[in-house]
XYZ file of C-alpha atoms in Angstrom:
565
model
C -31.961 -47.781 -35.276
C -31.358 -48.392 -38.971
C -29.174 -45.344 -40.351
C -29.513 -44.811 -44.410
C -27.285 -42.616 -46.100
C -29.109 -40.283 -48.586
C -28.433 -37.145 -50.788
C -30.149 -34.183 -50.974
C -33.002 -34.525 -53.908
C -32.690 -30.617 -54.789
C -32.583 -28.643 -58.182
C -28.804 -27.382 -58.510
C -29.448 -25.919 -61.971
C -28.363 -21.969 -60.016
C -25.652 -23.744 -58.429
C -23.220 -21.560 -61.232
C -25.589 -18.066 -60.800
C -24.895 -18.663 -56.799
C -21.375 -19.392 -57.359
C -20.772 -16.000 -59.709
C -23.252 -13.459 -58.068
C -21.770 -14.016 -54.589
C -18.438 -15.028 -55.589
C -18.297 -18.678 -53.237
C -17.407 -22.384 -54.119
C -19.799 -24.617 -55.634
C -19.521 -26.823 -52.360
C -21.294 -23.544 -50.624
C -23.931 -22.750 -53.272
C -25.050 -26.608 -53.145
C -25.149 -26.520 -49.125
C -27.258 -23.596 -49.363
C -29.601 -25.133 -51.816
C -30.158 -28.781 -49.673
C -30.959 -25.619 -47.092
C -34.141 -24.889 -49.558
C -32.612 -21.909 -50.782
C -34.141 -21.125 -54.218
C -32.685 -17.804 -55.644
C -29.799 -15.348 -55.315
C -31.684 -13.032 -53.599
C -32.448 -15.787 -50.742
C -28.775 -16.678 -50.187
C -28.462 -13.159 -49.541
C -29.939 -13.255 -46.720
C -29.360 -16.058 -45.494
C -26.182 -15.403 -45.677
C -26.474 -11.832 -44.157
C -29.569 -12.318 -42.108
C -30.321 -8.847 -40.590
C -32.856 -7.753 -38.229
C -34.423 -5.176 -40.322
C -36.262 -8.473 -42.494
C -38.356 -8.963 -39.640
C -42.120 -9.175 -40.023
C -44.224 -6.445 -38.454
C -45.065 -8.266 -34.609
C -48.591 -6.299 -35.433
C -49.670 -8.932 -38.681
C -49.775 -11.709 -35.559
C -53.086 -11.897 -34.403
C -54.118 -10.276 -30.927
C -50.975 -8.548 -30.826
C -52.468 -4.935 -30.992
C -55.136 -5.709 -28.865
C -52.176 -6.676 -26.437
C -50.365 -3.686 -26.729
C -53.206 -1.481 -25.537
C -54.345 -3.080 -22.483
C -50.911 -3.508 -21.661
C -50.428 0.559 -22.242
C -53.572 1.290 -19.938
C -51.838 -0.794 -17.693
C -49.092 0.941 -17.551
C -50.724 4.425 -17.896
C -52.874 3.595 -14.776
C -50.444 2.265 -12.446
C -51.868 -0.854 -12.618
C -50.209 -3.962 -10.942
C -48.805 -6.284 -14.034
C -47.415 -10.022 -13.715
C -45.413 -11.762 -16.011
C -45.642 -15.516 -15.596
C -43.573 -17.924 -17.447
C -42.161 -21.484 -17.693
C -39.169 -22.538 -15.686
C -37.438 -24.089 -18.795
C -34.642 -21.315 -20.486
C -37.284 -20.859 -23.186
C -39.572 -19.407 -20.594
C -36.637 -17.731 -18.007
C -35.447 -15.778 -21.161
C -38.860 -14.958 -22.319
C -40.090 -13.856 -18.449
C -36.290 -11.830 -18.345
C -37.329 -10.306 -21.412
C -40.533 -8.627 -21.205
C -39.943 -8.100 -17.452
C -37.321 -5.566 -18.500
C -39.204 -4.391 -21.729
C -41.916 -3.738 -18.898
C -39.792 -1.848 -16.124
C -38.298 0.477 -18.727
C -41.909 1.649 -20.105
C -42.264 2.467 -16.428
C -44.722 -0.627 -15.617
C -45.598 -1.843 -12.340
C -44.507 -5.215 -12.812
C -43.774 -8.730 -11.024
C -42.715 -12.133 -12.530
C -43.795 -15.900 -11.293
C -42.150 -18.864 -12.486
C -43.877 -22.294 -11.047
C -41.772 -24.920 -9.586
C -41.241 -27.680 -11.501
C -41.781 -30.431 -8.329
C -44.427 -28.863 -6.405
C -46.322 -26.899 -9.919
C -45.675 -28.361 -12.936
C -46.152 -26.913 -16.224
C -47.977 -23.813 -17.110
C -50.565 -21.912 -15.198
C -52.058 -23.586 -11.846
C -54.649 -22.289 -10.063
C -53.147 -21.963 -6.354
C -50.439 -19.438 -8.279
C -53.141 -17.617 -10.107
C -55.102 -16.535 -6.845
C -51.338 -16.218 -5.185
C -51.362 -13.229 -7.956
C -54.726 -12.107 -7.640
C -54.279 -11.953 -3.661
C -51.174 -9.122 -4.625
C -53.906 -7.077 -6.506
C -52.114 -7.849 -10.041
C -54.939 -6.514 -12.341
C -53.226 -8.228 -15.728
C -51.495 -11.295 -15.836
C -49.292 -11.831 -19.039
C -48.373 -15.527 -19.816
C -44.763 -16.362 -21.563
C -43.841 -19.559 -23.334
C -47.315 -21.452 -21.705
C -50.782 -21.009 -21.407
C -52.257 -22.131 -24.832
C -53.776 -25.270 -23.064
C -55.212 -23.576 -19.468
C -59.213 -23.238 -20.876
C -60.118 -23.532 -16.610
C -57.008 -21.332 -15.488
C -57.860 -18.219 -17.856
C -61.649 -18.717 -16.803
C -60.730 -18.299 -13.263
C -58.659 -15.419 -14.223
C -61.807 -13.772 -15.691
C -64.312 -14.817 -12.804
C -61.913 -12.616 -10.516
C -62.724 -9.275 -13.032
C -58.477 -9.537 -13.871
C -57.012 -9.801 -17.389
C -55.055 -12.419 -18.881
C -52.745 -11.961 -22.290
C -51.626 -15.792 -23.119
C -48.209 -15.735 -25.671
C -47.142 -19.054 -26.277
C -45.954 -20.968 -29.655
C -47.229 -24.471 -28.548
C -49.630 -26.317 -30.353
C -53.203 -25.129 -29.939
C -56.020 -27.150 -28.744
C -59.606 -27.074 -30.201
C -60.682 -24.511 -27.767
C -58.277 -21.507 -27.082
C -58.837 -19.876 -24.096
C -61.127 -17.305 -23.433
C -58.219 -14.954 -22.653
C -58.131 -11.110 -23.027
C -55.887 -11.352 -25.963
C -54.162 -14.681 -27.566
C -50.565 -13.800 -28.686
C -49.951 -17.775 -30.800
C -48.597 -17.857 -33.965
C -50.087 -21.278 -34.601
C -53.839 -20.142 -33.789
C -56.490 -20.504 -36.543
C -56.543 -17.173 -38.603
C -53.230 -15.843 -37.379
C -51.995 -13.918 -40.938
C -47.532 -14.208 -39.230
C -46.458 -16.196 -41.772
C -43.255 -17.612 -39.581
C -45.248 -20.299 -37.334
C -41.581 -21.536 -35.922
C -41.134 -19.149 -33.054
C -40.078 -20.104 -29.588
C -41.557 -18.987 -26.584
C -38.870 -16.025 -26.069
C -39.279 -15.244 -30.329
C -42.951 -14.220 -29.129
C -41.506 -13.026 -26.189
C -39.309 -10.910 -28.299
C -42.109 -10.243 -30.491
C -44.302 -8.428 -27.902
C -41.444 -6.852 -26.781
C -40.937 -5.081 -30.214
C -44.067 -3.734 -30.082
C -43.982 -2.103 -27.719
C -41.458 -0.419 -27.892
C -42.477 0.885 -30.982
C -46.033 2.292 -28.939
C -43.768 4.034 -26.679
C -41.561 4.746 -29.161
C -38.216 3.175 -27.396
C -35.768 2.880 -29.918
C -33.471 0.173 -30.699
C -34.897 -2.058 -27.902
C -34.847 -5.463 -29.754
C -30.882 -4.812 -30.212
C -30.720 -4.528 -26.551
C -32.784 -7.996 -25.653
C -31.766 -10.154 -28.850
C -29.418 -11.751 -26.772
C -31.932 -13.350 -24.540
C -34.235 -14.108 -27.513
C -31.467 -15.777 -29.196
C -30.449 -18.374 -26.020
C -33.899 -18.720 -25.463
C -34.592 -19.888 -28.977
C -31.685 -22.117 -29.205
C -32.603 -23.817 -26.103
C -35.697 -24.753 -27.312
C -34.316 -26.584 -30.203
C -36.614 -24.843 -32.859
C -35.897 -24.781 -36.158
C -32.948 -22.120 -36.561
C -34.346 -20.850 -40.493
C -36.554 -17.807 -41.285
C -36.825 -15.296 -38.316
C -35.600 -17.532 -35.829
C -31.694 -17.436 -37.834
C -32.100 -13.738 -38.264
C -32.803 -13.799 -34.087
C -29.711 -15.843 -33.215
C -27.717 -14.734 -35.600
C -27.648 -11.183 -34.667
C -27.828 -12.533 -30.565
C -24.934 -13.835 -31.550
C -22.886 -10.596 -32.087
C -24.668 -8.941 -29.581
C -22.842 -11.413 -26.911
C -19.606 -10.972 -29.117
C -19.895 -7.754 -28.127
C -22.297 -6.210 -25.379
C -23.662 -8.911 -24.097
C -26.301 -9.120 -21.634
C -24.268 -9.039 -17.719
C -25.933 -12.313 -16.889
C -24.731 -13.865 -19.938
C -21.258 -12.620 -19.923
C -21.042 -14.253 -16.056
C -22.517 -17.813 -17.373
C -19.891 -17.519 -20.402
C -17.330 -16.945 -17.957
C -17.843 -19.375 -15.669
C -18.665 -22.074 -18.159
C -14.595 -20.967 -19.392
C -15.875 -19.697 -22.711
C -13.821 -17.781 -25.242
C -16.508 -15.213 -25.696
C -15.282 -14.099 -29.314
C -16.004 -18.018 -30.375
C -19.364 -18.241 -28.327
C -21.572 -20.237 -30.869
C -25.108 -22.027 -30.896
C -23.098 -24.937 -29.347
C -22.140 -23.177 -26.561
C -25.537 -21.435 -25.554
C -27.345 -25.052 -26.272
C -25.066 -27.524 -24.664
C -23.349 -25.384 -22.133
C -25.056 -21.919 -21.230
C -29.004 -23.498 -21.513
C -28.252 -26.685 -18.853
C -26.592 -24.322 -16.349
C -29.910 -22.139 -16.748
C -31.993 -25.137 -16.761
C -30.527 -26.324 -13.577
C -32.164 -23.361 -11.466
C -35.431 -25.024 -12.458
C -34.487 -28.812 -12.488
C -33.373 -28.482 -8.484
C -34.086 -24.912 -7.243
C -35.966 -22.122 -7.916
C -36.217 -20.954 -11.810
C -36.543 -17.331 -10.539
C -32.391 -17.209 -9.771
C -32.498 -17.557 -13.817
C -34.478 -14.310 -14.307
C -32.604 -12.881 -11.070
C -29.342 -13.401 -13.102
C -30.601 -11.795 -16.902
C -32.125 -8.826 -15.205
C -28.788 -8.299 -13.024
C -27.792 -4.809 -13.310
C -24.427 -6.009 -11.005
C -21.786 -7.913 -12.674
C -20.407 -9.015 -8.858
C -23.901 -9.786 -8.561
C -24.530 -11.539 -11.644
C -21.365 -13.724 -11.094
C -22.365 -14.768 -7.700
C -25.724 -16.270 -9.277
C -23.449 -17.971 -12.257
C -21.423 -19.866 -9.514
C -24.587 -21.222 -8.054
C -26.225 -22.451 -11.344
C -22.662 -24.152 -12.387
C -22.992 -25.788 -8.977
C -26.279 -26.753 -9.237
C -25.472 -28.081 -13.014
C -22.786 -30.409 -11.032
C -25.674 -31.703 -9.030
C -28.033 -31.905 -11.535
C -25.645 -34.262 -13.397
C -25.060 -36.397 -10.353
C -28.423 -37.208 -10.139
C -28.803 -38.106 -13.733
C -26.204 -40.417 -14.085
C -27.639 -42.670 -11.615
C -31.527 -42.198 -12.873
C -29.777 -43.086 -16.494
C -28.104 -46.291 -15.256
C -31.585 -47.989 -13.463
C -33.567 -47.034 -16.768
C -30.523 -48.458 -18.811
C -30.905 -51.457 -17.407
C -34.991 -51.578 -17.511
C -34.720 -49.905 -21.464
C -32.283 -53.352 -22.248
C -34.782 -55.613 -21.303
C -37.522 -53.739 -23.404
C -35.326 -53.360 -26.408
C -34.046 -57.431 -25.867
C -37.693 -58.232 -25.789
C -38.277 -56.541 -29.174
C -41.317 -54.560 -26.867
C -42.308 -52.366 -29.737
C -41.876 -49.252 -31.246
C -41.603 -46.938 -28.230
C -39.907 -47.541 -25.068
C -42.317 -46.556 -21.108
C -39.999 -47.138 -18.554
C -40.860 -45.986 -15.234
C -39.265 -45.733 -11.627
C -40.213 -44.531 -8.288
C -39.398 -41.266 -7.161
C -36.652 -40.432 -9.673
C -36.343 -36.366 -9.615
C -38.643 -35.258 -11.928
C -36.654 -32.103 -12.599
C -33.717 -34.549 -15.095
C -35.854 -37.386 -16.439
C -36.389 -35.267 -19.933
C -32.840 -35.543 -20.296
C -32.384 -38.928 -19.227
C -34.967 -39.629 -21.878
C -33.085 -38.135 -24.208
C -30.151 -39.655 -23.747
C -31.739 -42.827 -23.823
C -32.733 -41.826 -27.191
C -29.538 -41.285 -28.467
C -28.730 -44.822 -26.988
C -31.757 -46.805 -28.421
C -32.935 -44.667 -31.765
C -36.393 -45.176 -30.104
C -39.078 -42.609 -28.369
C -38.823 -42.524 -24.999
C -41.410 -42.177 -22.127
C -39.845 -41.816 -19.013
C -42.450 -41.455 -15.757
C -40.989 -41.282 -12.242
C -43.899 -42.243 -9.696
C -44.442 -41.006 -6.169
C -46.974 -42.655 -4.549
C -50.477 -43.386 -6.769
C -49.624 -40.429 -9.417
C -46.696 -40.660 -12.172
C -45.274 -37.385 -13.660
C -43.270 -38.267 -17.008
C -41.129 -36.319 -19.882
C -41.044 -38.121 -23.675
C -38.440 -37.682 -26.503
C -38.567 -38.897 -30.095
C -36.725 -39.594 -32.834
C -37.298 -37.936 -36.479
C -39.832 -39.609 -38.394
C -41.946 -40.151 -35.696
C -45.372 -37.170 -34.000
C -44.961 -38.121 -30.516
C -47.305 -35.374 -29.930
C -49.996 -37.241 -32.437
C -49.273 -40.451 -30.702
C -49.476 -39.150 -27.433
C -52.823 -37.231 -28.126
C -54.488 -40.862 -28.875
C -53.223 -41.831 -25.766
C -54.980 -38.765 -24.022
C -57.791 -40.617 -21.913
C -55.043 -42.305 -20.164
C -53.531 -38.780 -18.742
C -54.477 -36.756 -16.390
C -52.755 -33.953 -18.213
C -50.380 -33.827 -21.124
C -48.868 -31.512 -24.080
C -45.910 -30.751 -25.950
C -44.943 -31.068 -30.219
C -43.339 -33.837 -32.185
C -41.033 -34.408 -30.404
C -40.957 -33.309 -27.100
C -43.979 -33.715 -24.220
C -44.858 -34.048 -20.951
C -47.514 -35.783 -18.920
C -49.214 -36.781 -15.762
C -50.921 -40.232 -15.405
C -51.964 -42.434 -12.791
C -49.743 -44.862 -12.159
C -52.284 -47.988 -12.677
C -52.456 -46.861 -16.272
C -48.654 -46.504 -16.895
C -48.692 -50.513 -17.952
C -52.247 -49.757 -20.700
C -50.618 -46.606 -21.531
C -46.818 -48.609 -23.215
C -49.518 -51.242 -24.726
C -51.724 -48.856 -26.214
C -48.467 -46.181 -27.222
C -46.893 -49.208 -28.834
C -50.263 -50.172 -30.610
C -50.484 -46.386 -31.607
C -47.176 -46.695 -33.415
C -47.787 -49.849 -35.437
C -50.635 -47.945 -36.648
C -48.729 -44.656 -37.476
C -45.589 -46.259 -38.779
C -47.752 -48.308 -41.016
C -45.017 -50.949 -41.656
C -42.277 -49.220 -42.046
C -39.111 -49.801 -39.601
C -37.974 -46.202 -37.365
C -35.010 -45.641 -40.286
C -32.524 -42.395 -38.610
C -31.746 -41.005 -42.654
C -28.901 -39.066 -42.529
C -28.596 -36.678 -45.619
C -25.150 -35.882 -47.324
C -24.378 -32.223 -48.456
C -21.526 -33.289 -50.784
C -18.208 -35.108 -51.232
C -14.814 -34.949 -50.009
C -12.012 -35.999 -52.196
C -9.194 -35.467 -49.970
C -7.719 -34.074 -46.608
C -5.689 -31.136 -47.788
C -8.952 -29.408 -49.333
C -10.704 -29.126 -45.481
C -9.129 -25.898 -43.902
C -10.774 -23.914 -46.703
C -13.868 -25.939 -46.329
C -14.013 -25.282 -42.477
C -13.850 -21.264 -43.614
C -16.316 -21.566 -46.315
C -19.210 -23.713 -43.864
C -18.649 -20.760 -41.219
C -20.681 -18.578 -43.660
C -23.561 -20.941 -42.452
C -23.621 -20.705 -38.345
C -25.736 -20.647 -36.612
C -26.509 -24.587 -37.268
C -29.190 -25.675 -35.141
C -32.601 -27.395 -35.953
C -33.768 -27.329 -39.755
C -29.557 -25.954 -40.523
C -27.838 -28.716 -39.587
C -23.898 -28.544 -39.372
C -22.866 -29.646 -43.119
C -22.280 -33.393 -43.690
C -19.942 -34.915 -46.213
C -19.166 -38.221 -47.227
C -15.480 -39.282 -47.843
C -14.661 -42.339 -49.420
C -12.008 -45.481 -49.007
C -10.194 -43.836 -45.881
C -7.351 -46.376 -44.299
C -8.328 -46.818 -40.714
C -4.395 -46.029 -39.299
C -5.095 -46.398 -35.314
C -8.350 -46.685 -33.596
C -8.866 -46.528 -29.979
C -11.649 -46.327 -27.455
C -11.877 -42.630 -24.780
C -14.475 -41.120 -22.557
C -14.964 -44.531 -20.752
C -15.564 -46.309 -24.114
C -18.666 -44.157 -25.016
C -16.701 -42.577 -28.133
C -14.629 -43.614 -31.097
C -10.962 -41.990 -31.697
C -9.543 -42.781 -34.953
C -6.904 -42.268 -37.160
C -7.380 -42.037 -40.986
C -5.048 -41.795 -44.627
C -6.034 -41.020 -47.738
C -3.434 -41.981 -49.168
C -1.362 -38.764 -49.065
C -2.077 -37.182 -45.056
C -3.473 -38.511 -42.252
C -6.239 -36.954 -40.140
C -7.726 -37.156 -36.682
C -11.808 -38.688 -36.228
C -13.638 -38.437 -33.323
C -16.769 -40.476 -33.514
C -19.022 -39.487 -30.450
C -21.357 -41.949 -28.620
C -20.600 -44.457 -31.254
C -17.833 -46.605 -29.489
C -19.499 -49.639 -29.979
C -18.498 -49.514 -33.597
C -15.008 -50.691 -32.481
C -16.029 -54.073 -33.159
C -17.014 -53.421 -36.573
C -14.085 -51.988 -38.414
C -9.895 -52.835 -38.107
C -6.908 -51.370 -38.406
C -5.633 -51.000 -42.340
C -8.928 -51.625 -43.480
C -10.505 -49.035 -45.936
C -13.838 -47.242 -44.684
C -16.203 -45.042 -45.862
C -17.753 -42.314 -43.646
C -20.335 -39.374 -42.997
C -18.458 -36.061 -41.152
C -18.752 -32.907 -41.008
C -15.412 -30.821 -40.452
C -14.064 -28.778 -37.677
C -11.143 -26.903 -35.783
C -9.779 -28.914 -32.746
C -7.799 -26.407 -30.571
C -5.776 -28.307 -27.728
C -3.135 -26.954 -25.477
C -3.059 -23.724 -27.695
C -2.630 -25.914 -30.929
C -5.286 -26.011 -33.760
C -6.038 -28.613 -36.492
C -8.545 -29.781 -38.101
C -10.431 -32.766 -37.323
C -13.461 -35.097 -39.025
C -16.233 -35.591 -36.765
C -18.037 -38.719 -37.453
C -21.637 -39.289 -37.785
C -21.647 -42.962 -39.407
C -19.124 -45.664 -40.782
C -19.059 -48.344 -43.021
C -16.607 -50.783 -44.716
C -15.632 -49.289 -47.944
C -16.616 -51.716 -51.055
C-alpha cells in the first residue's frame, strides 16, 4: 500500500491558553488538539477522565424497560440466561452481568455458542436448549441485533428476550422484549462507540442503581475495560473514561481472573497498559473460544479462587501456544495463494480460500495478511459444500458497505467497517472475489487504497525524548481514534542496520549528529533494501522506554522511512 505522510489540519490558535491553564509543553497541547480537543475545559478531562462524566445508562433507549422485567425476574424467582459471544468482547460482557445478576440475588445461567459447531450469535438449537431448562428471560450480550427469526422463536415459546448489542442495526430490529443498541433509530445516548461489554457495563449500572448497590461499576470496570480494548473500538468519549479507570482498577484490585492471566502472561502489573490487555491478555482469552470452550473464559472472571483462577490461566496460555501453531501454518498456504493474487494485480480486495483451515484463527490470519498486503482480506476455510469466512480491512475502506452489496451471495453475514464475518456456499466463493472486487472499483471511485499516516509534531533532536516519553504518558490509554503520538525527525545518519525476528523487523542505529539512538522498525524488514549505512533518512516514530535485562533507554519505534532530501 501507498503510505503518505500528512499533518494534522487543526486550529492551534489555544495551543498558548492549553499550555498556561494546565501548565504542559506546547508539544502536549498540539497532540491533544490533532485528538479534536477544542477547549480547556475538554483537555481536562481528557486528561483526567473520571467515571462520574458518564451519561445516565437510562437516556439509551429500552434501557428502563430492561431494568424492570429484569427486576420481576428477579423478584419472582424466575430462571434468567445470559447469552453472549465467544469473542473477549462477549466473555467480558457475559462475566459481567452474570455477576451483576448473582449479587441482586438472580437466578441466573450463561451460554456462550461454540464457534465450530454454532457460529455467531443466537441459533435456534441453543435457544430451545434454554427454553428446555425453563429459563423464562433470555438476555443477549455483545449479539443479537441481526436474529429477526431467533427472537420470534423466543416469543412463540411465551419467554422474553432483552437483545444488548452495539453492532450495526439492520432495517428490521427484532421484535424483542426490550432493544438495549446504541446505534438504533431514535436512541437519544449520544456516545454510539460502545463495545459489547460498554453496554454490558451499561446495563450493569443500572441496575445497580434499581437495587441501589453502590459502587458496582468500580467493581466490574475492569472487565468493561479488557472487553472494550479487545474489540478495538475507538478508545475517546466514554469508552477512555472506561479503560482508563479499568486501568487502575487492575493496578490495584484487580479482578482474580485478571490478576492470574497478568501473571502468567509475566506482566509487571504496575505497567499493565492497553498493550498488554490487547495483544497479550485478549488472545489468551480468545483462545478458549478459537479451540475450546469460551465458557473457561467466564469460568476464569467469575473465579472467586485465585488457585482456581490460576489453574484456568495455565490452560488458556496453553491453548494460546496451540492456537498459534495452527496459525502459522494456515498463514503460510494463504501467503503463498495472497502472492499470486497481489502478482496478478487481482483487484482491490484479496478472497483466498482453503479447505478445512480451523475456523476458530482465520480472522487473525486475515489480519495479518493485512498488515502484509495493505489490502482487505476475505479469508473462507471450506468443509465440504459450505465455506465459513472472517474479513479485515484497511482504513479508508466500509468492508461492511461492500460486503452488504455482496449479501445475495451469503448465506449469512455481519460485522462494521472493518471487521465481518460470513457464511457462503462454496460455488459462490469464485462470483463473490469478482463481484467484491467490482464493488470496490465502484466505492474507491479511482482513487488508489493510500495507508495516510498523520504526524503530531517534530523532533529536533535525541536528548529532548525522555521528557517527551513523560509528557505523551498523560495520553494512555492509546487505542483506536488515540493513537500512540507520531513524530517526524529529520536527516538521521543510518549508523548500523541489521535484520531480527527471522527478518520480519528492522533494527537500526541512528545520529543526529550529537547522540545516537536505538530504532526498531516492526514488520517492515523489507525496507533493508532501501536505505544504507551513513546515509541520512527521514522517519515517522513515536517514542518509548525499552527495558532489557533490568536496563532502560529510550528507543524510536518506526512507522515509515524515507531517504532524507
Amino acid at each position: 500500500m501507498i503510505k503518505r505522510w500528512l499533518a494534522y489540519k487543526k486550529d492551534y490558535s489555544i495551543v498558548d491558553e492549553l499550555v498556561e491553564e494546565l501548565n504542559i509543553s506546547e508539544v502536549l497541547a498540539r497532540v491533544l488538539i490533532n485528538r479534536n480537543v477544542e477547549t480547556v475545559e475538554d483537555a481536562e478531562i481528557f486528561l483526567n477522565p473520571c467515571l462520574d462524566e458518564l451519561d445516565d445508562p437510562g437516556i439509551m433507549r429500552g434501557m428502563d424497560l430492561a431494568v424492570k422485567r429484569i427486576k420481576n425476574a428477579v423478584i419472582y424467582g424466575e430462571k434468567i440466561c445470559v447469552y453472549g459471544d465467544y469473542d473477549v468482547d462477549g466473555i467480558t460482557s457475559v462475566s459481567m452481568l452474570y455477576m451483576v445478576l448473582k449479587k441482586i440475588g438472580g437466578n441466573v445461567s450463561y451460554y456462550i455458542p461454540n464457534r465450530l459447531d454454532e457460529g455467531y450469535g443466537l441459533n435456534l438449537q441453543a435457544i430451545k436448549q434454554i427454553i428446555e431448562q425453563e429459563v423464562q428471560l433470555i438476555i443477549t450480550v455483545d449479539c443479537g441485533i441481526r436474529s429477526i427469526d431467533e427472537v420470534a422463536f423466543v416469543n412463540n415459546a411465551g419467554r422474553d428476550i432483552i437483545i444488548t448489542d452495539h453492532h450495526e442495526c439492520g432495517e428490521i430490529i427484532p421484535d424483542a422484549y426490550s432493544v438495549i443498541n446504541p446505534n438504533q433509530k431514535n436512541c437519544g445516548y449520544l456516545f454510539k462507540y460502545l463495545a459489547g461489554a460498554g453496554v454490558a457495563f451499561k446495563l450493569s449500572c443500572a441496575l445497580a442503581h434499581e437495587f441501589q448497590i453502590n459502587e458496582l461499576h468500580e467493581d466490574i470496570i475492569d472487565l468493561a475495560a479488557l472487553g472494550t480494548v479487545a474489540d478495538v473500538v475507538s478508545l475517546l468519549g466514554e469508552n477512555r473514561i472506561i479503560v482508563k479507570n479499568g486501568l487502575k482498577k487492575i493496578k490495584t484490585l484487580p479482578n482474580i481472573g485478571i490478576k492470574a492471566l497478568i501473571d502468567v502472561c509475566g506482566i509487571a502489573i504496575s505497567n499493565i497498559n492497553t498493550y498488554h490487555l490487547g495483544y497479550l491478555l485478549a488472545p489468551r482469552l480468545n483462545a478458549a473460544g478459537r479451540l475450546g470452550d469460551p465458557a473457561i473464559g467466564v469460568e476464569l472472571l467469575t473465579a472467586t479462587d485465585e488457585k482456581h483462577a490460576y489453574k484456568i490461566a495455565e490452560e488458556l496460555n496453553n491453548l494460546n501456544s496451540l492456537r498459534q501453531a495452527i496459525e502459522n501454518d494456515i498463514l503460510t498456504f494463504a501467503s503463498e495463494e495472497a502472492e499470486k493474487q497481489n502478482d496478478m494485480k487481482h483487484g482491490k480486495v484479496m478472497v483466498i480460500s482453503g479447505e478445512n483451515w480451523h475456523i476458530g484463527v482465520i480472522g487473525i490470519v486475515a489480519s495479518r495478511l493485512v498488515e502484509k498486503f495493505g489490502l482487505p482480506v476475505v479469508l473462507i476455510s471450506t468443509d465440504g459444500f459450505i465455506g465459513r469466512g472472517s474479513a479485515r480491512s484497511v482504513p479508508g475502506f466500509n468492508l461492511y458497505e461492500a460486503m452488504n452489496k455482496c449479501s445475495s451471495l451469503f448465506e449469512k453475514f455481519g460485522g462494521h467497517e472493518m471487521a465481518a464475518g460470513l457464511t457462503i456456499k462454496k460455488e459462490n466463493i469464485k462470483h463473490f472475489r469478482e463481484l467484491i472486487n467490482q464493488v470496490a472499483v465502484e466505492m474507491l471511485e479511482g482513487r488508489e487504497l493510500i495507508q495516510e499516516i498523520y504526524v503530531d509534531y517534530k523532533i529536533d533532536n535525541i536528548d529532548s525524548l525522555p521528557r517527551l516519553i513523560e509528557e505523551m504518558d498523560a495520553l494512555q490509554p492509546f487505542g483506536e481514534g488515540n493513537p500512540v503520538p507520531l513524530f517526524v525527525f529529520r536527516r538521521l545518519l543510518v549508523k548500523d542496520i541489521k535484520l531480527v525476528g527471522n527478518g520480519k523487523h528492522l533494527s537500526i542505529y541512528l545520529n543526529d549528529g550529537s547522540n545516537s539512538i536505538k530504532g526498531i522498525g516492526f514488520n517492515i524488514g523489507f525496507m533493508i533494501n532501501s536505505i544504507e549505512v551513513n546515509q541520512k533518512i527521514d522517519i515517522i516514530c513515536s517514542v518509548e522506554k525499552n527495558v532489557w535485562n533490568g536496563i532502560e533507554s529510550v528507543q524510536l519505534n518506526i512507522k515509515d522511512l524515507k531517504k532524507a532530501k
